[in-house]
C-alpha cells in the first residue's frame, strides 16, 4: 500500500509539474505506435534462450510483448556485421516472425557494420573509401535493396529510419555536419527517402536524433535539414531520463518539434532499469544508482517510469513510444560487440523488461 501510495503521489506531482511548466498543453494524441526494439531477440532464441510470462509460463516473446500492449517491433540493420546478426538475412528472418504475429515493423538503418550513435557514425567497411557522391548511391541502393527484399517476402516495412541518432550526421566524415553545414548530410538523407518511397510509397520515413534533451539542439538539426530541402514523415527522438533530462523538458521538446515541423513525433528509444544488479560479466551500461523521478530500480519502478514517459509523450502530442531492447536479458553468447559477440556480455540486462531468468515484468505496459 505504501508503495502504491508513493507511486500515486509521485504521478500526481509529475502531472502538476508538467501542467505548471506548460499552462497550455498540446492537444493529447493517441499513442498508435506502441513499440519495442527486439534486435537482439533472434540471437537469444538461436542460443536456446526462453521467455516466460510474469506468472512463469513459457511463451513466445512476441506474444508476451503484444499481451502487454505492444503492436510495433523495431529491428536495426547493419551492413556486414562480424557476428552475422542484424544483417539483411537475419532481419528478413525476424521480419517474417514479426509480421506473422500481426505486428507492424520499423527498420532502423545504421548504415554501418556496427553501432551508430551520436558519438560514432562509422561507414561500412565496403564504403569506407567512397566519395560523398558514391555514398549517395550507396545509401539509395542499400536502402532500396533491403526494403524490396522485405517487400518481396511479404513483410514490407511500415516505417524506416534513415540513420540512427544522427545528431551531427552519419557516414562520417563525408556525411558529418561541421560548421552547421547540413548540405552533405541532406544529400544522403534525400537518397534514403527516395529509395524508401520507390520501394513502397506508404512506408513512413523517420529522421532520428537523440535530441530529446535540448530543444535548441533539436531546432538546430531539423531546421538545418529542412533548409536543405530534406523531406521526412516522422520526427523520431531518443529519450533516456538519466541522460536526456526531465519529463517536463521532454514534453516541451516534443510539443515544439511537432508544432515547428508539422509532423508526427515518436520516441523510438527509451528504457528504465528494474534492478541495480548485474547478471553477467559485462558492466551495466546504466548503473543502478542512476534513477529518475523518484522511481527506484525495481520492477514496479520500471513500470511506473515507462508509464510516465508514455503519458508525457501522449500529452505533448506524440504518436508513439518504443522501449529499447526489452528482450535482451543476459545469456552467454549474446554480447554487445558484433566483432566479439561470444566474448562480450550484455550491458543492458538491468534495463530489459525480462529478468535474468527470462520472466516478464508485469508492471510494464504499453498504453494507447
CSV table of C-alpha atoms in Angstrom, one decimal:
chain,number,residue,atom,x,y,z
A,1,UNK,CA,0.0,0.0,0.0
A,2,UNK,CA,2.8,2.4,0.9
A,3,UNK,CA,4.5,1.7,-2.5
A,4,UNK,CA,1.2,2.3,-4.3
A,5,UNK,CA,0.5,5.5,-2.5
A,6,UNK,CA,4.1,6.7,-3.1
A,7,UNK,CA,3.7,6.0,-6.8
A,8,UNK,CA,0.3,7.7,-6.9
A,9,UNK,CA,1.7,10.8,-5.2
A,10,UNK,CA,4.7,10.8,-7.5
A,11,UNK,CA,2.5,10.6,-10.5
A,12,UNK,CA,0.4,13.5,-9.3
A,13,UNK,CA,3.5,15.6,-8.6
A,14,UNK,CA,4.8,14.9,-12.1
A,15,UNK,CA,1.5,15.8,-13.6
A,16,UNK,CA,1.3,19.0,-11.7
A,17,UNK,CA,4.8,19.9,-12.7
A,18,UNK,CA,4.1,19.4,-16.3
A,19,UNK,CA,1.0,21.5,-16.2
A,20,UNK,CA,2.8,24.2,-14.3
A,21,UNK,CA,5.5,24.4,-16.9
A,22,UNK,CA,3.1,24.0,-19.8
A,23,UNK,CA,-0.1,26.0,-18.9
A,24,UNK,CA,-1.4,25.5,-22.5
A,25,UNK,CA,-0.6,21.8,-23.1
A,26,UNK,CA,-0.5,20.4,-26.6
A,27,UNK,CA,-3.6,18.5,-27.7
A,28,UNK,CA,-3.3,15.0,-26.4
A,29,UNK,CA,-2.8,12.4,-29.1
A,30,UNK,CA,-3.3,8.7,-29.1
A,31,UNK,CA,-0.2,6.5,-29.0
A,32,UNK,CA,-0.8,4.4,-32.0
A,33,UNK,CA,2.9,3.2,-32.3
A,34,UNK,CA,3.4,1.1,-29.2
A,35,UNK,CA,6.8,-0.3,-29.9
A,36,UNK,CA,9.7,-2.5,-28.8
A,37,UNK,CA,13.2,-2.8,-30.3
A,38,UNK,CA,13.8,-6.5,-30.5
A,39,UNK,CA,17.1,-6.5,-32.4
A,40,UNK,CA,18.9,-9.0,-30.2
A,41,UNK,CA,15.9,-11.3,-29.8
A,42,UNK,CA,16.8,-13.7,-32.7
A,43,UNK,CA,20.2,-14.3,-31.2
A,44,UNK,CA,18.8,-15.2,-27.8
A,45,UNK,CA,16.3,-17.6,-29.4
A,46,UNK,CA,19.1,-19.2,-31.5
A,47,UNK,CA,21.1,-19.7,-28.4
A,48,UNK,CA,18.2,-21.6,-26.8
A,49,UNK,CA,17.0,-18.7,-24.6
A,50,UNK,CA,13.5,-19.0,-23.2
A,51,UNK,CA,10.9,-16.3,-22.4
A,52,UNK,CA,8.2,-16.5,-19.7
A,53,UNK,CA,5.1,-14.6,-18.7
A,54,UNK,CA,5.1,-12.9,-15.4
A,55,UNK,CA,3.4,-15.9,-13.9
A,56,UNK,CA,6.2,-18.2,-15.1
A,57,UNK,CA,4.6,-19.8,-18.2
A,58,UNK,CA,6.9,-20.2,-21.1
A,59,UNK,CA,5.6,-18.4,-24.2
A,60,UNK,CA,6.6,-16.7,-27.5
A,61,UNK,CA,8.2,-13.4,-26.6
A,62,UNK,CA,6.2,-11.6,-29.3
A,63,UNK,CA,3.0,-12.8,-27.7
A,64,UNK,CA,4.2,-11.7,-24.3
A,65,UNK,CA,5.0,-8.2,-25.6
A,66,UNK,CA,1.8,-8.0,-27.6
A,67,UNK,CA,-0.1,-9.1,-24.5
A,68,UNK,CA,1.4,-6.1,-22.6
A,69,UNK,CA,0.1,-3.8,-25.3
A,70,UNK,CA,2.9,-3.6,-27.9
A,71,UNK,CA,1.9,-3.5,-31.6
A,72,UNK,CA,5.1,-2.4,-33.4
A,73,UNK,CA,8.6,-4.0,-33.5
A,74,UNK,CA,11.8,-2.3,-34.4
A,75,UNK,CA,14.9,-4.0,-36.0
A,76,UNK,CA,18.2,-2.4,-36.6
A,77,UNK,CA,20.1,-3.4,-39.8
A,78,UNK,CA,23.9,-3.4,-40.1
A,79,UNK,CA,25.5,-3.8,-43.5
A,80,UNK,CA,28.1,-6.5,-42.8
A,81,UNK,CA,28.5,-7.1,-39.0
A,82,UNK,CA,31.1,-9.6,-38.0
A,83,UNK,CA,28.6,-11.5,-35.9
A,84,UNK,CA,26.3,-12.2,-38.8
A,85,UNK,CA,23.4,-10.9,-36.7
A,86,UNK,CA,21.3,-7.8,-37.5
A,87,UNK,CA,22.4,-8.2,-41.2
A,88,UNK,CA,20.0,-8.3,-44.1
A,89,UNK,CA,19.4,-12.0,-43.9
A,90,UNK,CA,18.7,-12.0,-40.2
A,91,UNK,CA,16.4,-9.0,-40.5
A,92,UNK,CA,14.5,-10.8,-43.2
A,93,UNK,CA,14.1,-13.9,-41.0
A,94,UNK,CA,13.0,-11.9,-38.0
A,95,UNK,CA,10.6,-9.7,-40.0
A,96,UNK,CA,8.7,-12.9,-41.0
A,97,UNK,CA,8.2,-13.8,-37.4
A,98,UNK,CA,7.1,-10.3,-36.5
A,99,UNK,CA,4.6,-9.9,-39.4
A,100,UNK,CA,3.2,-13.4,-38.8
A,101,UNK,CA,2.1,-12.2,-35.4
A,102,UNK,CA,0.2,-9.3,-37.0
A,103,UNK,CA,2.7,-6.7,-35.7
A,104,UNK,CA,4.0,-3.7,-37.5
A,105,UNK,CA,7.6,-3.3,-38.5
A,106,UNK,CA,10.1,-0.4,-38.2
A,107,UNK,CA,13.6,-0.9,-39.9
A,108,UNK,CA,16.4,1.1,-38.4
A,109,UNK,CA,19.2,1.7,-40.9
A,110,UNK,CA,22.5,2.4,-39.2
A,111,UNK,CA,24.5,2.5,-42.5
A,112,UNK,CA,27.4,0.8,-40.6
A,113,UNK,CA,28.8,-2.6,-39.8
A,114,UNK,CA,28.4,-1.8,-36.1
A,115,UNK,CA,26.7,0.6,-33.7
A,116,UNK,CA,26.0,4.1,-34.9
A,117,UNK,CA,25.0,6.8,-32.4
A,118,UNK,CA,25.7,10.4,-31.6
A,119,UNK,CA,29.4,9.7,-30.8
A,120,UNK,CA,30.2,7.4,-33.7
A,121,UNK,CA,28.9,7.0,-37.2
A,122,UNK,CA,31.4,4.8,-39.0
A,123,UNK,CA,30.6,3.8,-42.6
A,124,UNK,CA,30.6,0.2,-43.6
A,125,UNK,CA,34.0,-1.2,-44.5
A,126,UNK,CA,32.9,-1.6,-48.0
A,127,UNK,CA,32.1,2.1,-48.3
A,128,UNK,CA,35.0,3.5,-46.3
A,129,UNK,CA,36.9,4.9,-49.2
A,130,UNK,CA,33.9,6.2,-51.1
A,131,UNK,CA,33.3,9.9,-52.0
A,132,UNK,CA,30.1,11.7,-51.0
A,133,UNK,CA,28.7,11.2,-54.4
A,134,UNK,CA,29.4,7.4,-54.2
A,135,UNK,CA,27.9,7.3,-50.7
A,136,UNK,CA,24.7,8.9,-52.0
A,137,UNK,CA,24.4,6.0,-54.5
A,138,UNK,CA,25.3,3.5,-51.7
A,139,UNK,CA,22.6,4.8,-49.4
A,140,UNK,CA,20.0,4.7,-52.2
A,141,UNK,CA,20.9,1.2,-53.4
A,142,UNK,CA,21.3,-0.4,-49.9
A,143,UNK,CA,18.0,1.1,-48.6
A,144,UNK,CA,16.2,0.1,-51.8
A,145,UNK,CA,17.7,-3.4,-51.7
A,146,UNK,CA,16.7,-4.2,-48.1
A,147,UNK,CA,13.3,-2.6,-48.4
A,148,UNK,CA,12.4,-4.5,-51.6
A,149,UNK,CA,13.7,-7.8,-50.2
A,150,UNK,CA,11.4,-7.3,-47.2
A,151,UNK,CA,8.6,-6.4,-49.6
A,152,UNK,CA,9.2,-9.4,-51.8
A,153,UNK,CA,8.7,-11.8,-48.9
A,154,UNK,CA,5.5,-10.1,-47.8
A,155,UNK,CA,7.0,-8.2,-44.9
A,156,UNK,CA,7.0,-4.6,-46.3
A,157,UNK,CA,8.3,-2.3,-43.5
A,158,UNK,CA,5.6,0.1,-42.2
A,159,UNK,CA,8.3,2.6,-41.4
A,160,UNK,CA,12.1,3.1,-41.7
A,161,UNK,CA,14.7,5.3,-40.1
A,162,UNK,CA,17.3,6.8,-42.4
A,163,UNK,CA,20.1,6.7,-39.9
A,164,UNK,CA,20.3,6.1,-36.1
A,165,UNK,CA,20.7,9.0,-33.7
A,166,UNK,CA,22.3,11.2,-36.3
A,167,UNK,CA,22.7,14.3,-34.1
A,168,UNK,CA,25.7,15.6,-36.1
A,169,UNK,CA,25.3,13.5,-39.3
A,170,UNK,CA,26.1,9.9,-40.5
A,171,UNK,CA,28.7,8.1,-42.6
A,172,UNK,CA,31.5,10.2,-41.1
A,173,UNK,CA,33.4,12.1,-42.2
A,174,UNK,CA,31.7,12.7,-45.5
A,175,UNK,CA,28.2,13.0,-44.0
A,176,UNK,CA,29.2,14.7,-40.8
A,177,UNK,CA,27.7,18.2,-40.0
A,178,UNK,CA,30.6,20.6,-39.5
A,179,UNK,CA,30.3,24.3,-39.1
A,180,UNK,CA,26.5,23.9,-39.3
A,181,UNK,CA,26.8,22.8,-43.0
A,182,UNK,CA,24.0,20.4,-43.5
A,183,UNK,CA,24.3,20.0,-47.2
A,184,UNK,CA,26.4,16.8,-47.3
A,185,UNK,CA,24.1,15.0,-44.8
A,186,UNK,CA,21.0,16.3,-46.6
A,187,UNK,CA,22.2,14.8,-49.8
A,188,UNK,CA,22.4,11.3,-48.1
A,189,UNK,CA,19.0,11.7,-46.3
A,190,UNK,CA,17.3,12.5,-49.6
A,191,UNK,CA,18.6,9.4,-51.2
A,192,UNK,CA,17.3,7.3,-48.3
A,193,UNK,CA,13.9,8.9,-48.5
A,194,UNK,CA,13.7,8.5,-52.3
A,195,UNK,CA,14.8,4.8,-52.1
A,196,UNK,CA,12.2,4.0,-49.5
A,197,UNK,CA,9.4,5.7,-51.4
A,198,UNK,CA,10.5,3.9,-54.6
A,199,UNK,CA,10.2,0.6,-52.8
A,200,UNK,CA,6.9,1.4,-51.2
A,201,UNK,CA,5.2,4.8,-51.2
A,202,UNK,CA,3.3,4.0,-48.0
A,203,UNK,CA,6.3,3.3,-45.8
A,204,UNK,CA,6.9,6.2,-43.5
A,205,UNK,CA,10.4,7.7,-43.2
A,206,UNK,CA,11.7,8.8,-39.9
A,207,UNK,CA,14.7,11.0,-39.2
A,208,UNK,CA,16.1,10.1,-35.8
A,209,UNK,CA,18.2,12.1,-33.3
A,210,UNK,CA,18.9,11.8,-29.6
A,211,UNK,CA,17.9,15.4,-29.2
A,212,UNK,CA,15.1,15.0,-26.6
A,213,UNK,CA,17.5,16.6,-24.1
A,214,UNK,CA,17.5,20.0,-25.8
A,215,UNK,CA,15.0,21.9,-27.8
A,216,UNK,CA,17.8,24.2,-29.1
A,217,UNK,CA,19.7,21.2,-30.4
A,218,UNK,CA,16.6,19.7,-32.0
A,219,UNK,CA,15.8,23.0,-33.7
A,220,UNK,CA,19.4,23.3,-34.9
A,221,UNK,CA,19.3,19.9,-36.5
A,222,UNK,CA,15.8,19.8,-38.0
A,223,UNK,CA,15.9,23.4,-39.1
A,224,UNK,CA,19.2,22.5,-40.8
A,225,UNK,CA,18.0,19.6,-42.8
A,226,UNK,CA,14.7,21.3,-43.6
A,227,UNK,CA,16.6,24.3,-45.0
A,228,UNK,CA,18.4,21.9,-47.4
A,229,UNK,CA,15.1,20.5,-48.7
A,230,UNK,CA,15.1,17.2,-46.8
A,231,UNK,CA,11.7,15.5,-46.6
A,232,UNK,CA,10.6,13.2,-43.9
A,233,UNK,CA,7.4,11.8,-42.5
A,234,UNK,CA,8.0,11.4,-38.7
A,235,UNK,CA,10.3,13.2,-36.3
A,236,UNK,CA,12.0,10.5,-34.1
A,237,UNK,CA,13.8,11.1,-30.8
A,238,UNK,CA,15.6,9.0,-28.2
A,239,UNK,CA,14.8,9.7,-24.5
A,240,UNK,CA,16.6,8.2,-21.6
A,241,UNK,CA,15.9,10.1,-18.4
A,242,UNK,CA,19.3,9.6,-17.0
A,243,UNK,CA,20.9,11.3,-20.0
A,244,UNK,CA,18.2,13.5,-21.5
A,245,UNK,CA,16.7,15.4,-18.6
A,246,UNK,CA,13.3,15.7,-17.0
A,247,UNK,CA,9.9,14.7,-18.2
A,248,UNK,CA,8.9,18.4,-18.3
A,249,UNK,CA,11.8,19.0,-20.7
A,250,UNK,CA,10.7,16.0,-22.8
A,251,UNK,CA,7.2,17.4,-23.0
A,252,UNK,CA,8.5,20.8,-24.2
A,253,UNK,CA,10.8,19.3,-26.9
A,254,UNK,CA,8.0,17.0,-28.3
A,255,UNK,CA,5.4,19.8,-28.3
A,256,UNK,CA,7.8,22.2,-30.1
A,257,UNK,CA,9.1,19.9,-32.8
A,258,UNK,CA,5.6,18.7,-33.5
A,259,UNK,CA,4.4,22.3,-34.0
A,260,UNK,CA,7.5,23.6,-35.7
A,261,UNK,CA,7.8,20.9,-38.4
A,262,UNK,CA,4.1,19.8,-38.6
A,263,UNK,CA,5.0,16.1,-38.4
A,264,UNK,CA,4.1,13.3,-36.0
A,265,UNK,CA,6.7,12.7,-33.3
A,266,UNK,CA,7.7,9.3,-31.9
A,267,UNK,CA,10.1,8.4,-29.1
A,268,UNK,CA,11.8,5.5,-30.8
A,269,UNK,CA,14.1,4.6,-27.9
A,270,UNK,CA,13.5,4.7,-24.1
A,271,UNK,CA,14.1,2.4,-21.2
A,272,UNK,CA,14.4,2.2,-17.4
A,273,UNK,CA,16.1,-0.2,-15.0
A,274,UNK,CA,14.4,-2.8,-12.9
A,275,UNK,CA,17.4,-3.7,-10.8
A,276,UNK,CA,20.8,-2.5,-9.6
A,277,UNK,CA,22.2,-6.0,-10.1
A,278,UNK,CA,24.4,-7.1,-13.0
A,279,UNK,CA,23.6,-10.5,-14.4
A,280,UNK,CA,26.8,-11.2,-16.2
A,281,UNK,CA,30.4,-10.1,-16.6
A,282,UNK,CA,29.7,-7.1,-18.7
A,283,UNK,CA,29.3,-3.8,-16.7
A,284,UNK,CA,25.8,-2.4,-16.9
A,285,UNK,CA,25.6,0.5,-19.4
A,286,UNK,CA,23.4,2.4,-16.9
A,287,UNK,CA,24.3,1.7,-13.3
A,288,UNK,CA,21.5,1.2,-10.8
A,289,UNK,CA,22.4,4.4,-8.9
A,290,UNK,CA,21.2,6.5,-11.9
A,291,UNK,CA,17.5,6.6,-11.1
A,292,UNK,CA,14.9,9.3,-12.2
A,293,UNK,CA,11.8,10.9,-10.9
A,294,UNK,CA,12.0,9.2,-7.5
A,295,UNK,CA,11.5,5.8,-9.1
A,296,UNK,CA,13.5,3.0,-7.6
A,297,UNK,CA,15.4,0.5,-9.6
A,298,UNK,CA,12.7,-2.1,-9.1
A,299,UNK,CA,10.2,-3.8,-11.4
A,300,UNK,CA,7.5,-1.5,-10.1
A,301,UNK,CA,9.7,1.5,-10.6
A,302,UNK,CA,10.5,0.4,-14.2
A,303,UNK,CA,6.8,0.0,-15.0
A,304,UNK,CA,5.9,3.4,-13.5
A,305,UNK,CA,8.7,5.3,-15.2
A,306,UNK,CA,7.7,3.8,-18.6
A,307,UNK,CA,4.1,4.7,-18.0
A,308,UNK,CA,5.1,8.3,-17.1
A,309,UNK,CA,7.2,8.6,-20.3
A,310,UNK,CA,4.2,7.4,-22.3
A,311,UNK,CA,1.9,9.8,-20.6
A,312,UNK,CA,4.3,12.7,-21.2
A,313,UNK,CA,4.7,11.8,-24.8
A,314,UNK,CA,1.0,11.4,-25.3
A,315,UNK,CA,0.1,14.7,-23.6
A,316,UNK,CA,2.7,16.5,-25.6
A,317,UNK,CA,1.1,15.2,-28.8
A,318,UNK,CA,3.4,12.4,-29.8
A,319,UNK,CA,2.0,9.3,-31.5
A,320,UNK,CA,4.4,6.6,-30.4
A,321,UNK,CA,6.9,5.3,-27.8
A,322,UNK,CA,9.3,2.4,-28.3
A,323,UNK,CA,11.0,0.5,-25.5
A,324,UNK,CA,14.6,-0.2,-26.4
A,325,UNK,CA,15.7,-3.9,-26.2
A,326,UNK,CA,13.2,-5.2,-23.7
A,327,UNK,CA,14.1,-8.8,-24.5
A,328,UNK,CA,17.9,-8.5,-24.1
A,329,UNK,CA,18.3,-10.4,-20.8
A,330,UNK,CA,21.8,-11.8,-20.1
A,331,UNK,CA,22.5,-15.0,-21.9
A,332,UNK,CA,26.0,-16.2,-22.7
A,333,UNK,CA,26.9,-15.6,-26.4
A,334,UNK,CA,24.6,-12.6,-26.9
A,335,UNK,CA,27.2,-9.9,-26.3
A,336,UNK,CA,27.1,-6.2,-27.2
A,337,UNK,CA,30.0,-6.2,-29.6
A,338,UNK,CA,29.3,-7.7,-33.1
A,339,UNK,CA,33.0,-8.3,-33.5
A,340,UNK,CA,33.1,-10.4,-30.4
A,341,UNK,CA,29.6,-11.5,-29.7
A,342,UNK,CA,30.6,-14.6,-27.8
A,343,UNK,CA,33.3,-12.9,-25.7
A,344,UNK,CA,31.4,-9.8,-24.6
A,345,UNK,CA,28.3,-9.6,-22.4
A,346,UNK,CA,25.1,-7.7,-22.2
A,347,UNK,CA,25.3,-4.2,-20.7
A,348,UNK,CA,21.5,-3.8,-20.9
A,349,UNK,CA,20.4,-6.7,-18.7
A,350,UNK,CA,19.2,-4.5,-15.9
A,351,UNK,CA,17.2,-2.4,-18.4
A,352,UNK,CA,15.3,-5.2,-20.1
A,353,UNK,CA,11.7,-6.0,-19.2
A,354,UNK,CA,12.5,-9.7,-18.9
A,355,UNK,CA,14.6,-10.5,-15.8
A,356,UNK,CA,17.7,-12.7,-15.6
A,357,UNK,CA,15.5,-15.8,-15.7
A,358,UNK,CA,13.6,-14.6,-18.8
A,359,UNK,CA,10.4,-13.7,-16.8
A,360,UNK,CA,8.5,-10.7,-18.0
A,361,UNK,CA,7.8,-7.7,-15.7
A,362,UNK,CA,4.1,-7.4,-15.3
A,363,UNK,CA,4.3,-3.7,-14.4
A,364,UNK,CA,5.4,-2.8,-17.9
A,365,UNK,CA,2.5,-1.9,-20.2
A,366,UNK,CA,2.2,-0.1,-23.5
A,367,UNK,CA,-0.9,2.1,-23.4
A,368,UNK,CA,-2.6,3.9,-26.3
